[in-house]
Coordinates of C-alpha atoms (C1' of nucleotides) in Angstrom, one line a residue:
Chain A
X1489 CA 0.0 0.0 0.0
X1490 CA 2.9 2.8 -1.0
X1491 CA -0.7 4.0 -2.2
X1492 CA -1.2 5.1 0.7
X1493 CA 1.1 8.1 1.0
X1494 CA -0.6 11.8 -0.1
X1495 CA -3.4 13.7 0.3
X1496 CA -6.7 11.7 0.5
X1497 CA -8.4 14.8 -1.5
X1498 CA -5.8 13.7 -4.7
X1499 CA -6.1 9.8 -4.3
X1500 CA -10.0 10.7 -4.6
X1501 CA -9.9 12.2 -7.4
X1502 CA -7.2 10.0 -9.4
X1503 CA -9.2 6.8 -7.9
X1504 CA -12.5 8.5 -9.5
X1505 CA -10.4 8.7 -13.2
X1506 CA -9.7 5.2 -12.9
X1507 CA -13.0 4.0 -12.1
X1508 CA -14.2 6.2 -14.9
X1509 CA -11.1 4.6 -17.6
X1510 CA -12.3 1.5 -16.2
X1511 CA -15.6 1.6 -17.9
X1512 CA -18.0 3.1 -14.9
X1513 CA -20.6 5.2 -16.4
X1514 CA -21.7 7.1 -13.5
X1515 CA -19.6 7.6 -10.0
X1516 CA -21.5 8.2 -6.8
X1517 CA -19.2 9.2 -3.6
X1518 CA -19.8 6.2 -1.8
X1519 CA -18.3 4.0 -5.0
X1520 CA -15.6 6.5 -4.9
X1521 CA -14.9 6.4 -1.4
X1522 CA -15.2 2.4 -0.7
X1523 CA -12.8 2.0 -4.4
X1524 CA -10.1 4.7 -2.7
X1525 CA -9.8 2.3 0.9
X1526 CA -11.8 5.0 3.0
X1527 CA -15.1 5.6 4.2
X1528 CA -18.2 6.9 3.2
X1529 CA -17.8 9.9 5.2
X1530 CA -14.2 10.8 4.5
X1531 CA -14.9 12.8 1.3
X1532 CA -16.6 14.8 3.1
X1533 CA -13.4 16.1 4.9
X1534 CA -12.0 17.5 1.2
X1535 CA -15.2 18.1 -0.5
X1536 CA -18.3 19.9 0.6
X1537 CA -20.4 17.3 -1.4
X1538 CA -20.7 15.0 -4.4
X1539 CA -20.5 17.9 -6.9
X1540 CA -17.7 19.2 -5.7
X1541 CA -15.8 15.7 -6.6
X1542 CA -17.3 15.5 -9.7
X1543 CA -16.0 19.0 -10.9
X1544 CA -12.5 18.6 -9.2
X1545 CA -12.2 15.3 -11.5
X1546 CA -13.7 17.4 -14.8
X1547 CA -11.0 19.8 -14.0
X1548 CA -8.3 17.5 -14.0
X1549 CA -9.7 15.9 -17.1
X1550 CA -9.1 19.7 -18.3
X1551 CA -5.9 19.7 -17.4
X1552 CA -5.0 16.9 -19.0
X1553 CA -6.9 17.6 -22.1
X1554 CA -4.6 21.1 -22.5
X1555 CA -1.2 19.4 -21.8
X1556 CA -2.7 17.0 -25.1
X1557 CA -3.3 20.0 -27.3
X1558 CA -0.3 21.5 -26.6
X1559 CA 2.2 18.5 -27.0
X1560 CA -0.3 17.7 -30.4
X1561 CA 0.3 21.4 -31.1
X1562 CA 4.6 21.3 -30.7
X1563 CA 4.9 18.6 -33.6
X1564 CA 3.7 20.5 -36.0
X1565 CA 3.2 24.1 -37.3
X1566 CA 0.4 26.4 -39.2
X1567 CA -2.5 24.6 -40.7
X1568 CA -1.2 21.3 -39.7
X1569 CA -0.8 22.1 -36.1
X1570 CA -4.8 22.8 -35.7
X1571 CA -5.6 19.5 -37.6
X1572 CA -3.0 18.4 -35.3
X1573 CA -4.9 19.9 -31.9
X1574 CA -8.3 18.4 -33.5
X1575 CA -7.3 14.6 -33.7
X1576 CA -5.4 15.4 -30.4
X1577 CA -8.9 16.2 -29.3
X1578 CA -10.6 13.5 -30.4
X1579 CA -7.9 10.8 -29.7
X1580 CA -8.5 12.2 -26.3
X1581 CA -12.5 11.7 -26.0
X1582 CA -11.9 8.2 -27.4
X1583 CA -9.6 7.2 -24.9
X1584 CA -11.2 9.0 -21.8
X1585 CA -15.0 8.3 -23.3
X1586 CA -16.7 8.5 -19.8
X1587 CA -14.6 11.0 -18.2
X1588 CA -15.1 13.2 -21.8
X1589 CA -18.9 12.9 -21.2
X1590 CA -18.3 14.4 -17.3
X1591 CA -16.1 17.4 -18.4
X1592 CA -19.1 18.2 -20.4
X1593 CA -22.2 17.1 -18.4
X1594 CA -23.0 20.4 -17.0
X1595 CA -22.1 18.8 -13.7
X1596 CA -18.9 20.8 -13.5
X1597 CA -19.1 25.0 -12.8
X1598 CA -15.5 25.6 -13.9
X1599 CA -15.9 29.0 -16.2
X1600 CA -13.2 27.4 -18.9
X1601 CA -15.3 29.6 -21.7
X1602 CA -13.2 32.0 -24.1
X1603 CA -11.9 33.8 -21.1
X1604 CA -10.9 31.5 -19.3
X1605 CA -6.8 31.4 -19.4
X1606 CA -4.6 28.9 -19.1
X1607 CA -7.2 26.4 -20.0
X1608 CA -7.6 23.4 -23.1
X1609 CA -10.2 26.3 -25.3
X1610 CA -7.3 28.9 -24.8
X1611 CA -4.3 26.5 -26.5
X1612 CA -6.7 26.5 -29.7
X1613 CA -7.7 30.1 -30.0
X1614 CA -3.7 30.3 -29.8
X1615 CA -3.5 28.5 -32.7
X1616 CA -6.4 30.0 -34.6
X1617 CA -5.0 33.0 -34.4
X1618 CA -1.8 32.3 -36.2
X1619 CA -3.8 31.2 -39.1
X1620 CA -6.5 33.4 -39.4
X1621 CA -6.6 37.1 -40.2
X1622 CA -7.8 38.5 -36.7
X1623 CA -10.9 40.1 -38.0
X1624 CA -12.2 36.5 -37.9
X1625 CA -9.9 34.8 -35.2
X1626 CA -12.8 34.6 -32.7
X1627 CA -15.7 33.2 -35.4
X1628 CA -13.1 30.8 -36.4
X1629 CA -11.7 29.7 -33.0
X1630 CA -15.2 29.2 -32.6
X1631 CA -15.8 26.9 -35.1
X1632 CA -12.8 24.9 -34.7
X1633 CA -13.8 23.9 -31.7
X1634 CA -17.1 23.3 -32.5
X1635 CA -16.2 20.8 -35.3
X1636 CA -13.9 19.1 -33.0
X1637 CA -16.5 18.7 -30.2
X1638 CA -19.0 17.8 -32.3
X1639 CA -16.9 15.2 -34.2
X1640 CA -15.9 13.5 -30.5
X1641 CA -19.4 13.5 -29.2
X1642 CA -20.7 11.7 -32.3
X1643 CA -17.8 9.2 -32.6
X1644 CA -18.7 8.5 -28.5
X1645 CA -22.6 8.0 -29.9
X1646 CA -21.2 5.9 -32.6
X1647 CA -23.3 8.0 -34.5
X1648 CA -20.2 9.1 -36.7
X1649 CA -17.2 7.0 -38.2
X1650 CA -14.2 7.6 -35.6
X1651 CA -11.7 6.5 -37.9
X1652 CA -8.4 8.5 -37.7
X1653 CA -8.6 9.1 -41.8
X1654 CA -12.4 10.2 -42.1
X1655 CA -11.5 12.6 -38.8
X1656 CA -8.2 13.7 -40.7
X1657 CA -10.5 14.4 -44.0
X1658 CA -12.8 16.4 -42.0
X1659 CA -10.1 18.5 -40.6
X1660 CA -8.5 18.8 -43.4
X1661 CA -11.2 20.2 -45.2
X1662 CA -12.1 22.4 -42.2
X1663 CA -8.8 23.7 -42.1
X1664 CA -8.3 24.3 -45.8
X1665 CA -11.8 26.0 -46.0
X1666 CA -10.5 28.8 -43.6
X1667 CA -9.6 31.9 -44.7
X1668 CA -6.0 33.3 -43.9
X1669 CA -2.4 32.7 -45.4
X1670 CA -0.1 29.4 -44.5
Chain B
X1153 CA -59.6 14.0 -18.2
X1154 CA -60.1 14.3 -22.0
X1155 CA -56.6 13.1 -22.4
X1156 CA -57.1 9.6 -21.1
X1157 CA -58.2 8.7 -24.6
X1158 CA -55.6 7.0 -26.9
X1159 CA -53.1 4.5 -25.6
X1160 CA -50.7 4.4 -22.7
X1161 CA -47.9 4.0 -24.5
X1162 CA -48.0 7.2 -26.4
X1163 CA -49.0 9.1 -23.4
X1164 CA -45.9 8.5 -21.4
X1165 CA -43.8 9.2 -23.9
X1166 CA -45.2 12.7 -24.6
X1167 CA -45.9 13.0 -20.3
X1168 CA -41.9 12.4 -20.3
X1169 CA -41.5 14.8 -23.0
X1170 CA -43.2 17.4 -20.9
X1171 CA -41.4 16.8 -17.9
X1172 CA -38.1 17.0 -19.7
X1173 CA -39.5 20.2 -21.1
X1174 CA -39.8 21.5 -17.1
X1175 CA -36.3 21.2 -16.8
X1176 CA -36.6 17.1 -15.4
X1177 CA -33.0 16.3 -15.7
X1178 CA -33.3 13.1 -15.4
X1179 CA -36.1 10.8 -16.0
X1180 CA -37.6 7.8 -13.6
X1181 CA -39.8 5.0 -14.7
X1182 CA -41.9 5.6 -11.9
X1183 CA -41.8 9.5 -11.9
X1184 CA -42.8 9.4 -15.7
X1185 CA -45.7 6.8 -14.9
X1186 CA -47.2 9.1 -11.9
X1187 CA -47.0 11.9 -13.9
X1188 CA -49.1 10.0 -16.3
X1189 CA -51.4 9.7 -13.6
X1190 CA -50.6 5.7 -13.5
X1191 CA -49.2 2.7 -11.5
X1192 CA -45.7 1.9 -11.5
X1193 CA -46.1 -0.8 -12.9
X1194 CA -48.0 0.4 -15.6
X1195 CA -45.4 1.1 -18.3
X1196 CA -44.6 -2.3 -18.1
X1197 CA -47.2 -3.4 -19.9
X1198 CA -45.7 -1.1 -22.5
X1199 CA -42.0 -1.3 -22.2
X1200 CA -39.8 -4.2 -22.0
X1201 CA -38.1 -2.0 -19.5
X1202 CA -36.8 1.6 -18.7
X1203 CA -34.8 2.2 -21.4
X1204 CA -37.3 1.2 -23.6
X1205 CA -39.3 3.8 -22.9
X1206 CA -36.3 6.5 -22.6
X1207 CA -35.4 4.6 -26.5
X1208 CA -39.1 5.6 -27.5
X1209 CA -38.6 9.2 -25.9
X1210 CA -34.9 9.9 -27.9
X1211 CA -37.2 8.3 -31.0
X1212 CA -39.7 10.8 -30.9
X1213 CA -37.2 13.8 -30.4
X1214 CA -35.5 12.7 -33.8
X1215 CA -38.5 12.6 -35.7
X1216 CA -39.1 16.3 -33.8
X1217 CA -35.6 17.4 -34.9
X1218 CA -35.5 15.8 -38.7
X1219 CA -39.2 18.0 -39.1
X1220 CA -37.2 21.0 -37.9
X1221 CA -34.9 20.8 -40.4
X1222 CA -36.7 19.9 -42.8
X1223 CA -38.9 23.1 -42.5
X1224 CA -35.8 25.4 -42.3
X1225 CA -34.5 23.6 -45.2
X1226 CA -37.5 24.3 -47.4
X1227 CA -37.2 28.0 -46.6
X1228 CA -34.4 29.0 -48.6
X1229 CA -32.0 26.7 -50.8
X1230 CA -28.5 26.3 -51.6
X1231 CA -25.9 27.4 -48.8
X1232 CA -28.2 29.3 -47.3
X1233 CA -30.6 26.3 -46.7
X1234 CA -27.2 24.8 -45.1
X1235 CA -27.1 27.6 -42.5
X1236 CA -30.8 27.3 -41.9
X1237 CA -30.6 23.5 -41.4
X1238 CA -28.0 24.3 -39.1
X1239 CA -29.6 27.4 -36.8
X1240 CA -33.3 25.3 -36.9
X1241 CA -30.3 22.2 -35.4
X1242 CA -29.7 24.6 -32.7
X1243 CA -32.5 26.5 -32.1
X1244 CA -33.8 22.2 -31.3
X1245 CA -31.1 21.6 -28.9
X1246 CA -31.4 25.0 -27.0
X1247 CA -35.8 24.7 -26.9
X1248 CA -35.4 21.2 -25.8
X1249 CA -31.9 21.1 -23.9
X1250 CA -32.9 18.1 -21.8
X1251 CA -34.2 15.9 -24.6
X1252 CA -31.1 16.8 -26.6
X1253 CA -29.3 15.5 -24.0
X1254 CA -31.0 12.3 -23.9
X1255 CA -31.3 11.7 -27.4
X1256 CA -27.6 11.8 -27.4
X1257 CA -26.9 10.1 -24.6
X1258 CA -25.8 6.7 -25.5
X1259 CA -29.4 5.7 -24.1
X1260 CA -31.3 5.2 -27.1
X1261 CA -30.0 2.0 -28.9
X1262 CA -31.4 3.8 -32.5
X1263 CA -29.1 3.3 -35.2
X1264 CA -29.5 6.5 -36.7
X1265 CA -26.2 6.9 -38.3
X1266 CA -25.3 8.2 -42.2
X1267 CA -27.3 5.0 -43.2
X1268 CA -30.6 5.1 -41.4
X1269 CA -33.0 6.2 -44.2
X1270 CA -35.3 8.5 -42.9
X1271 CA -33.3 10.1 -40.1
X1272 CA -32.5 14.0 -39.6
X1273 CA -28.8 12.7 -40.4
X1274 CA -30.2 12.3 -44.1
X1275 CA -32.2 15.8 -44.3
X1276 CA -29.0 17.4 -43.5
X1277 CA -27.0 14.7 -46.3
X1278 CA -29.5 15.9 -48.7
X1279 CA -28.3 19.7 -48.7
X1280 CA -24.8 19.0 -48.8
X1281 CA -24.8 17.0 -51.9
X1282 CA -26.5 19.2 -53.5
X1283 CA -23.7 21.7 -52.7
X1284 CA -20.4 19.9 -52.8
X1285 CA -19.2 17.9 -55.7
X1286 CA -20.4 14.4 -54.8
X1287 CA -16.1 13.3 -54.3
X1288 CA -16.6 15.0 -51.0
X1289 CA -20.3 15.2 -50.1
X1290 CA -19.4 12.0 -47.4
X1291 CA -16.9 14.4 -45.4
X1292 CA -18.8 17.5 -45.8
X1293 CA -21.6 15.9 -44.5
X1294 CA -19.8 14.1 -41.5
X1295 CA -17.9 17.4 -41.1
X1296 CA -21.4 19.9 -41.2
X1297 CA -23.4 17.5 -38.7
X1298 CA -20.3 18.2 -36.0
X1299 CA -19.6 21.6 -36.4
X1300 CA -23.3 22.1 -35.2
X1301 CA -23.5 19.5 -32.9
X1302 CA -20.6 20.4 -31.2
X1303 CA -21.9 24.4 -31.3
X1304 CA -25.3 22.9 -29.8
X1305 CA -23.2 20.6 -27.0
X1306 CA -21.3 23.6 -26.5
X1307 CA -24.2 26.2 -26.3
X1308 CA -25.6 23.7 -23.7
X1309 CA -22.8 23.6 -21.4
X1310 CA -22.4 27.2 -21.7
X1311 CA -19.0 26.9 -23.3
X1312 CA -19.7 28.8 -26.1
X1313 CA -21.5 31.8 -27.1
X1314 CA -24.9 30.7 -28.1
X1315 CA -26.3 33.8 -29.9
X1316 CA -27.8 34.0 -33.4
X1317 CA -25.8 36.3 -34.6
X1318 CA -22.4 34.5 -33.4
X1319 CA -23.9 30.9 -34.4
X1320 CA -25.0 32.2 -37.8
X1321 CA -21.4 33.7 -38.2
X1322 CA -19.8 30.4 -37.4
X1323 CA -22.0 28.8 -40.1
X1324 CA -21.6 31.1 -42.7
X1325 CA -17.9 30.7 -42.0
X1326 CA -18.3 27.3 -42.1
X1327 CA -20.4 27.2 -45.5
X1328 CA -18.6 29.8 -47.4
X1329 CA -15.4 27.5 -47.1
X1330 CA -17.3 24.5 -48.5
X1331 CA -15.8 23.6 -51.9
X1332 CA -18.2 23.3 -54.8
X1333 CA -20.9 25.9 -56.7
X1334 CA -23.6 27.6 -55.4
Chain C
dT1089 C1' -79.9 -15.3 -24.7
dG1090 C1' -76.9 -17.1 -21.4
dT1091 C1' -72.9 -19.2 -19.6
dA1092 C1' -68.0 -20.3 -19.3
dC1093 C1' -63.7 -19.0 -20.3
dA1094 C1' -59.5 -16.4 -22.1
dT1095 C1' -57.3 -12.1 -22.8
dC1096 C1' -55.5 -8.0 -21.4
dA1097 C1' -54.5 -3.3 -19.2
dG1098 C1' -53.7 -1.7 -15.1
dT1099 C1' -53.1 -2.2 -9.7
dG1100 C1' -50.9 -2.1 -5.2
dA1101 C1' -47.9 -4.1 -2.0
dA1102 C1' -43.4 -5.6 -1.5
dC1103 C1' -38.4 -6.9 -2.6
dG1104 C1' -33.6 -5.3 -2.0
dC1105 C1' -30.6 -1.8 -3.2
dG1106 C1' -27.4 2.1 -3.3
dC1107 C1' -27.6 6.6 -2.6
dG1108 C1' -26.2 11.5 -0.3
dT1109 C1' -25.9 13.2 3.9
dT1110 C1' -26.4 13.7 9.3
dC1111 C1' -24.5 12.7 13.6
dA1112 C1' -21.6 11.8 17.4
dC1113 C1' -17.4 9.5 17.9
dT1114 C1' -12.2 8.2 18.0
dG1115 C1' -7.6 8.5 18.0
dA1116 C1' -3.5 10.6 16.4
dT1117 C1' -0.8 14.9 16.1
dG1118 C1' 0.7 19.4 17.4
dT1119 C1' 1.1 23.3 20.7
dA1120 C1' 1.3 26.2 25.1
dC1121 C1' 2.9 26.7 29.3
Chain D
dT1034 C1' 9.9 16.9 30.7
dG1035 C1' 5.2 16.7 31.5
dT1036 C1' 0.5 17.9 31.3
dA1037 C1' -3.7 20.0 29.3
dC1038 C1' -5.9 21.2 25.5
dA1039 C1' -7.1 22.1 20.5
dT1040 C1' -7.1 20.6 15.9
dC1041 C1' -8.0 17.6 12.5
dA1042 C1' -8.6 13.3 9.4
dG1043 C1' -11.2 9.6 9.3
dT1044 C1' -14.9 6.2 11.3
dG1045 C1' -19.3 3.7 11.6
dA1046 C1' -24.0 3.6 12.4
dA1047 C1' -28.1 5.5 11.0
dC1048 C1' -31.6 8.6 8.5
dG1049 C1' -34.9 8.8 4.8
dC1050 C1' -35.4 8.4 0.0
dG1051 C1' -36.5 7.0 -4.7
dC1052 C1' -35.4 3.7 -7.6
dG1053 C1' -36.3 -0.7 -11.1
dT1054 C1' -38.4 -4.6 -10.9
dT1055 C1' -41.1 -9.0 -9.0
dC1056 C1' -45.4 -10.9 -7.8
dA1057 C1' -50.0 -12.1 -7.4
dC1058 C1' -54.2 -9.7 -8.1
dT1059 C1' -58.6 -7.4 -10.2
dG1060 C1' -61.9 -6.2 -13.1
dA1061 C1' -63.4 -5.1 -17.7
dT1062 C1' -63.9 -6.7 -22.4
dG1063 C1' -64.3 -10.1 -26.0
dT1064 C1' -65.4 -14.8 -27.8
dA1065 C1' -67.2 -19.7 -28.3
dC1066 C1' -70.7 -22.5 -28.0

DNA sequence: TGTACATCAGTGAACGCGCGTTCACTGATGTAC
DNA sequence: TGTACATCAGTGAACGCGCGTTCACTGATGTAC
């Protein structure tokens, strides 16, 4: 149990990701609680109550999610960089597919809209930007994310092909269709 | 009590409509059968089982959504029609947020994909081919469904502006970069 | 016309369950003097 | 060095709840003869 070592508050939340990775569709605190070694109660020490847990894991999905659009983004540059950041994106639902769905259940408050700034909408605006005359940066920023978000939320429905090529196509022609020099 | 008339069935599904209409989040067997003014057990006689009846619910917001587009559609024609398709998607997902939800949930088994025939999926086909040159009517298609699904997840959530001036902008951005004659 | 029977929609009580949260507690650690 | 006290993380029993589903039933309607 070298587990055992740290802050309860961050074993809760990391135990909560794995149960999610590990296929649960829904956590409650008490699932949470018994899977980390602790009791029901002991949440309660590090969280005022069960939405408090959710959002602290939706943020660290964030978190993660950012550090993949920017390594996606450091491989490559211009255009290729965004289509880069979008299969980034979606390689990212795919993998985290429940954990996806949280971040963007409503059940977390975090602001993480355009203003937000270090977070994962603020590393593709970045991008946008370099592309993109700045008349239409924030239309297009927009958009990109959109098409992304759209594209992952479908492939999760299976309500779209997830293939890495059709997603590349769709990018592709996304990104070509933008205004802007390269 | 004029609406005890016609079958069971039918009436929970449009009782659950209405309650997702009232902001209901979430949806209970037995909640939906008391709010159709019947037993518990009731819906069983009508349903295999819960999601059943959630299945019918998501099935009847479909055939909502396809008539929605398919009215904006007739409206105007060309790309136009495309942005009209896509502002009547979202104007769907922000008067029905809950049902959106649902139908896109991963609770309703439908298949509903490019292949179902009558689904919204194909009103929305229908435009684009007759926009793009047929080589890339597949992607555009694909590519058109998520960049306003992912604007109407987003809107949802609160993530992104959901005006319709900003939405229309994002479209006409989004159609103008299309490939093809108009 | 009347009787016996099958069908069928809906009932109502009960099951076992997991949930979020409350409460009063324990026992270890730190600190003041 | 020792004693008294405060703080703090975690415990464990209990609460009231709504859930999906089971079971055996009731009572109305239709049908065969």
């Amino acid at each position: 149990m070298t587990d055992e070592r740290g802050g309860l508050r961050e074993r809760l939340v990391q135990v909560a990701m794995e149960m999610l990775a590990e296929g649960a569709s829904e956590l409650s605190l008490r699932s949470v609680a018994r899977a980390a070694g602790v009791s029901a109660m002991a949440p309660y020490r590090h969280f005022p109550d069960k939405a408090a847990l959710l959002s602290a894991v939706a943020d660290a999905g964030f978190v993660m999610l950012r550090a993949s659009l920017e390594a996606a983004d450091a491989e490559v540059s211009g255009r290729e960089a965004l289509v880069a950041q979008g299969l980034a994106y979606l390689a990212f639902a795919r993998a985290h597919p429940a954990l996806f769905r949280l971040m963007f259940s409503g059940v977390c408050e975090t602001p993480e809209p355009g203003d937000a700034g270090g977070s994962a909408y603020a590393v593709l605006a970045r991008r946008v930007e370099r592309i993109v005359p700045a008349a239409h940066a924030a239309v297009a920023t927009t958009a990109a994310w959109a098409i992304v978000h759209g594209l992952a939320m479908l492939a999760l429905d299976g309500r779209a092909a997830a293939g890495q090529q059709e997603a590349g196509a769709v990018l592709a022609l996304f990104a070509h269709g933008l205004g802007g020099a390269d």
